[in-house]
Tab-separated table of C-alpha atoms in Angstrom:
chain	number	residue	atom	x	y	z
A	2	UNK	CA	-5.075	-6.994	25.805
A	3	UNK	CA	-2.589	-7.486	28.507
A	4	UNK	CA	-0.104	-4.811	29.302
A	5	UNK	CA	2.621	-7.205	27.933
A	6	UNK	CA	1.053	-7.923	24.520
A	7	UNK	CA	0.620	-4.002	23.780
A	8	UNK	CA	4.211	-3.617	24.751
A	9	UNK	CA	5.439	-6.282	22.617
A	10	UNK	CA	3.434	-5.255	19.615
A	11	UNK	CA	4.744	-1.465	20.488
A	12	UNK	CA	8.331	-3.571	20.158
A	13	UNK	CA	7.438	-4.745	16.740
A	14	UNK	CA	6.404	-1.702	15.284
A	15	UNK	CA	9.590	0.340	16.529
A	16	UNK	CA	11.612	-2.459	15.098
A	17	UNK	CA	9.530	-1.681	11.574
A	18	UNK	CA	10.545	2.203	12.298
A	19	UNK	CA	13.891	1.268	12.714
A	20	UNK	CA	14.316	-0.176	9.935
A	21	UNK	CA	12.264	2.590	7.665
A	22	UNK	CA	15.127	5.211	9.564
A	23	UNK	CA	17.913	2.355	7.122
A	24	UNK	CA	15.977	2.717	4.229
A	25	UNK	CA	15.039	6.509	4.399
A	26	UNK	CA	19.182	7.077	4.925
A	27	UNK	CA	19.763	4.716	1.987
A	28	UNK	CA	20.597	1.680	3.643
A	29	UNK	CA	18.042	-0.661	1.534
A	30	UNK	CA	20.115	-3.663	1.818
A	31	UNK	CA	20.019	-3.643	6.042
A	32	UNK	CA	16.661	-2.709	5.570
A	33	UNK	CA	15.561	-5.203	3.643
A	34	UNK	CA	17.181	-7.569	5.911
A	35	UNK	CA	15.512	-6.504	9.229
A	36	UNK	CA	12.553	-5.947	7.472
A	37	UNK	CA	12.795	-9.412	6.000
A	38	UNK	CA	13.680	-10.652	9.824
A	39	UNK	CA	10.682	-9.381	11.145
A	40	UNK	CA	8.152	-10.383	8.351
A	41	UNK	CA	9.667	-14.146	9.322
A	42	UNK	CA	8.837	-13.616	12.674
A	43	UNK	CA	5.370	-12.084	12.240
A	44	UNK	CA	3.908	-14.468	9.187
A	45	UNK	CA	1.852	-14.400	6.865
A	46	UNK	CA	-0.945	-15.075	9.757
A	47	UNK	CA	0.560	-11.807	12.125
A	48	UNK	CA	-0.952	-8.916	12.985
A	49	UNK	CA	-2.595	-7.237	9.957
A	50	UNK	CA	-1.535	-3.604	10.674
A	51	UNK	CA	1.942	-4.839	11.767
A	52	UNK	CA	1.799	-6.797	7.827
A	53	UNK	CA	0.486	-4.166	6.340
A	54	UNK	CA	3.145	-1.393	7.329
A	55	UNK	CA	5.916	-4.047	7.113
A	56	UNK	CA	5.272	-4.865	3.526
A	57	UNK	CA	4.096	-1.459	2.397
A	58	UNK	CA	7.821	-0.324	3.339
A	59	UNK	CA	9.801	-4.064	1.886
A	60	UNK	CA	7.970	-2.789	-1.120
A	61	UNK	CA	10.293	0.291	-0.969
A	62	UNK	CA	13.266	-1.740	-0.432
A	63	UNK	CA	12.971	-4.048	-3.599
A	64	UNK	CA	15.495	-3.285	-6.310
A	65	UNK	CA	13.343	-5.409	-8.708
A	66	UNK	CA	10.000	-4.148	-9.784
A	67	UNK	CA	8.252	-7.370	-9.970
A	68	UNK	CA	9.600	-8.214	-6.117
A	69	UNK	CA	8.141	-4.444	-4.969
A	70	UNK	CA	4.549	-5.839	-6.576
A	71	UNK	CA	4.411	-8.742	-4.732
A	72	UNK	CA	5.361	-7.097	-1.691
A	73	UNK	CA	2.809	-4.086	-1.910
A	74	UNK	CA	0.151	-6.667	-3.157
A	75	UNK	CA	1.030	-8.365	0.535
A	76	UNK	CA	0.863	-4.374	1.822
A	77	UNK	CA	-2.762	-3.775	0.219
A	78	UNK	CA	-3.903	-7.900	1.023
A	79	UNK	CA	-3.608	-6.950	5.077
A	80	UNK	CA	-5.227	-3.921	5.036
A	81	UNK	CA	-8.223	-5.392	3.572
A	82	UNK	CA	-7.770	-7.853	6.480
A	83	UNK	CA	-8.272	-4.853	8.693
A	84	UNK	CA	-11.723	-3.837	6.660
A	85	UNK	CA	-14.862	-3.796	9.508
A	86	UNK	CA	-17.777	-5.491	9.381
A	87	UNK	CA	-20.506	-6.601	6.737
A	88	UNK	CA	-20.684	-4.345	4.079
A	89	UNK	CA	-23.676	-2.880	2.019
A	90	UNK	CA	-24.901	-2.458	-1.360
A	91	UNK	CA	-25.248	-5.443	-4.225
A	92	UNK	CA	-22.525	-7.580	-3.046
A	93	UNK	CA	-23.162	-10.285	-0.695
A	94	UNK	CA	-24.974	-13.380	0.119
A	95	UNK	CA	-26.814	-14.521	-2.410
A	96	UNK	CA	-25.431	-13.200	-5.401
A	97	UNK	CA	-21.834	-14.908	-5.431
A	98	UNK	CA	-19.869	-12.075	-4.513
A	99	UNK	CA	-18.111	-11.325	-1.011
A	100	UNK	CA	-19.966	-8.642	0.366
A	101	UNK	CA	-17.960	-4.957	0.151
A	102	UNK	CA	-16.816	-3.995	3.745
A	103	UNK	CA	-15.414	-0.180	4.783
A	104	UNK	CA	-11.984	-0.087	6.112
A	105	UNK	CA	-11.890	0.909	9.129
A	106	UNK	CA	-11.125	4.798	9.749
A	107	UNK	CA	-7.631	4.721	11.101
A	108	UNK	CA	-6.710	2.129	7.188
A	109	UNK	CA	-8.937	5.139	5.044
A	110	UNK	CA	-5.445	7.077	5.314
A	111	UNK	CA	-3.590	4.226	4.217
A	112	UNK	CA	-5.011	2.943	0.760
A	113	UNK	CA	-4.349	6.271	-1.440
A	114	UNK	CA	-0.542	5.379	-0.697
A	115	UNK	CA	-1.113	1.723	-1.153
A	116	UNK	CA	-2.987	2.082	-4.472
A	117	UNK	CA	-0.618	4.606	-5.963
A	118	UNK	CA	2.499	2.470	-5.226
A	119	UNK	CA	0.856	-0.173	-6.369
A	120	UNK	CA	-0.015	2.111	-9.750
A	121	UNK	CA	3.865	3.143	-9.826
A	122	UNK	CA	4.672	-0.379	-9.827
A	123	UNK	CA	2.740	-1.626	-12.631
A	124	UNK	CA	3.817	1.635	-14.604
A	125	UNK	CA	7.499	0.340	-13.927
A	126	UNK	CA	6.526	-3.268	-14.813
A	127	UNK	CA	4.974	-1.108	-17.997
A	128	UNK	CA	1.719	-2.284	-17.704
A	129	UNK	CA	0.182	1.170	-18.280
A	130	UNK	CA	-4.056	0.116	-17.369
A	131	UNK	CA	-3.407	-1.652	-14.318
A	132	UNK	CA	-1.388	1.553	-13.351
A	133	UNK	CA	-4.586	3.541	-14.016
A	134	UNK	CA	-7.052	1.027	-12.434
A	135	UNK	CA	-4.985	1.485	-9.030
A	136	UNK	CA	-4.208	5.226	-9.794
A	137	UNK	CA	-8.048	5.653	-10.107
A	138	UNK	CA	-8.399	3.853	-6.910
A	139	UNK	CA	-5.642	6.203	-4.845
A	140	UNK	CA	-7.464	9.637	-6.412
A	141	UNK	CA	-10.840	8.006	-5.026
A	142	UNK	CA	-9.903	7.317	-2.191
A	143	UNK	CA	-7.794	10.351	-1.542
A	144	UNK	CA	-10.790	12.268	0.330
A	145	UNK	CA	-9.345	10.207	3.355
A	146	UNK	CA	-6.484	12.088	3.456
A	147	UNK	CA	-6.359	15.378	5.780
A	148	UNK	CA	-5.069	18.965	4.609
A	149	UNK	CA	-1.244	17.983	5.799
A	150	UNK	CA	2.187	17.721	4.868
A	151	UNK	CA	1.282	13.729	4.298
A	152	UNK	CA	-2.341	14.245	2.968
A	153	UNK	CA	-0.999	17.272	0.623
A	154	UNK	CA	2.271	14.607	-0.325
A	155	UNK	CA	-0.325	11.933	-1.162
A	156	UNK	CA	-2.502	14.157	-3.777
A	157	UNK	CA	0.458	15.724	-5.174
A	158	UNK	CA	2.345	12.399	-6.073
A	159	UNK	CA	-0.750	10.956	-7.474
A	160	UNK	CA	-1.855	14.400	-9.487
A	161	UNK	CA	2.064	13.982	-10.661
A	162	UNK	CA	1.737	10.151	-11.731
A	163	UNK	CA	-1.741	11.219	-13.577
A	164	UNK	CA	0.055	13.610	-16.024
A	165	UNK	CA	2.837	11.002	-16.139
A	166	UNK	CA	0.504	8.664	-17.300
A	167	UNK	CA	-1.490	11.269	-19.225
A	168	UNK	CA	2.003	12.192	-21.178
A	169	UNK	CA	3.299	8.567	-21.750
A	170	UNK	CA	4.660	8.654	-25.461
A	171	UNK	CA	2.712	6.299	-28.010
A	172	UNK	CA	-0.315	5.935	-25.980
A	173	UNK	CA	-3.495	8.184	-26.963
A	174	UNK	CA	-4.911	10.317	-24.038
A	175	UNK	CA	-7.367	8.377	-22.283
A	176	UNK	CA	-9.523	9.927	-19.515
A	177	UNK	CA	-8.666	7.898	-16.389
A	178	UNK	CA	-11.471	5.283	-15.363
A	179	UNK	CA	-13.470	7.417	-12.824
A	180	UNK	CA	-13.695	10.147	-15.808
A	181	UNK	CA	-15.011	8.259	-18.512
């Protein structure tokens, strides 16, 4: 990679930061629009880390839950983009299935966030087991996450959306999918 291109993608990931700093002071609207300026500029087809982060944050700029979905769908979409190699185990060629791949080390961090926003958005959206199949997923894959402020912030939102879930009035305690 030429000198040029790592500064330019450097310039597109500030430009996401920037536009986090909106949103973090309340600004959603600006956000949303620079946010929204650089997904147009980027595509569909861009960068998959440079996707990724971009929709993982539009997601957080979406007054309407169905919107923040589709966005964090997008979000979760490119960083199985980012996933290494041939995977192992029973999927594959041969059986109909696309084989299973690892993400790569630097993604591991990202999917217990991307799985439990995607869990809080189908709670929203009240579709209570899609929330657990994702909230399952971010609690599994949680043992990516190191002993920090972000790795502790991580564990505790999803231990706090379990007993959220776990509480929900009307529905019968159910032991989430990875306890049954």
């Amino acid at each position: 990679m030429t000198e040029q291109q790592e500064a330019s993608e450097d310039a597109v990931m500030t430009r996401i930061g920037q536009a986090v700093i909106l949103l973090h002071a309340g600004d959603r609207e600006e956000a949303r629009n620079r946010l929204g300026e650089i997904w147009q500029e980027i595509g569909e087809a861009g960068d998959s880390l440079h996707r990724c982060t971009l929709a993982h944050y539009m997601a957080d700029a979406q007054d309407d839950p169905a919107d923040e979905l589709a966005w964090d769908l997008r979000a979760l979409t490119a960083a199985d983009a980012l996933r290494d190699g041939p995977g192992t185990g029973d999927d594959g060629p041969g059986n109909g299935r696309p084989a299973l791949r690892e993400p790569r080390p630097a993604m591991r961090v990202f999917y217990p966030s991307l799985h439990l926003s995607l869990a809080t958005d189908y709670l929203k959206l009240q579709r209570p087991e899609a929330a657990r199949v994702h909230l399952a997923r971010a609690r599994a894959a949680s043992g990516a996450l190191a002993d920090d402020g972000y790795g502790n912030g991580v564990r505790a939102a999803i231990a706090r959306l379990e007993r959220r879930l776990a509480a929900e009035p009307g529905a019968r305690p159910r032991p989430f999918p990875e306890q049954s």
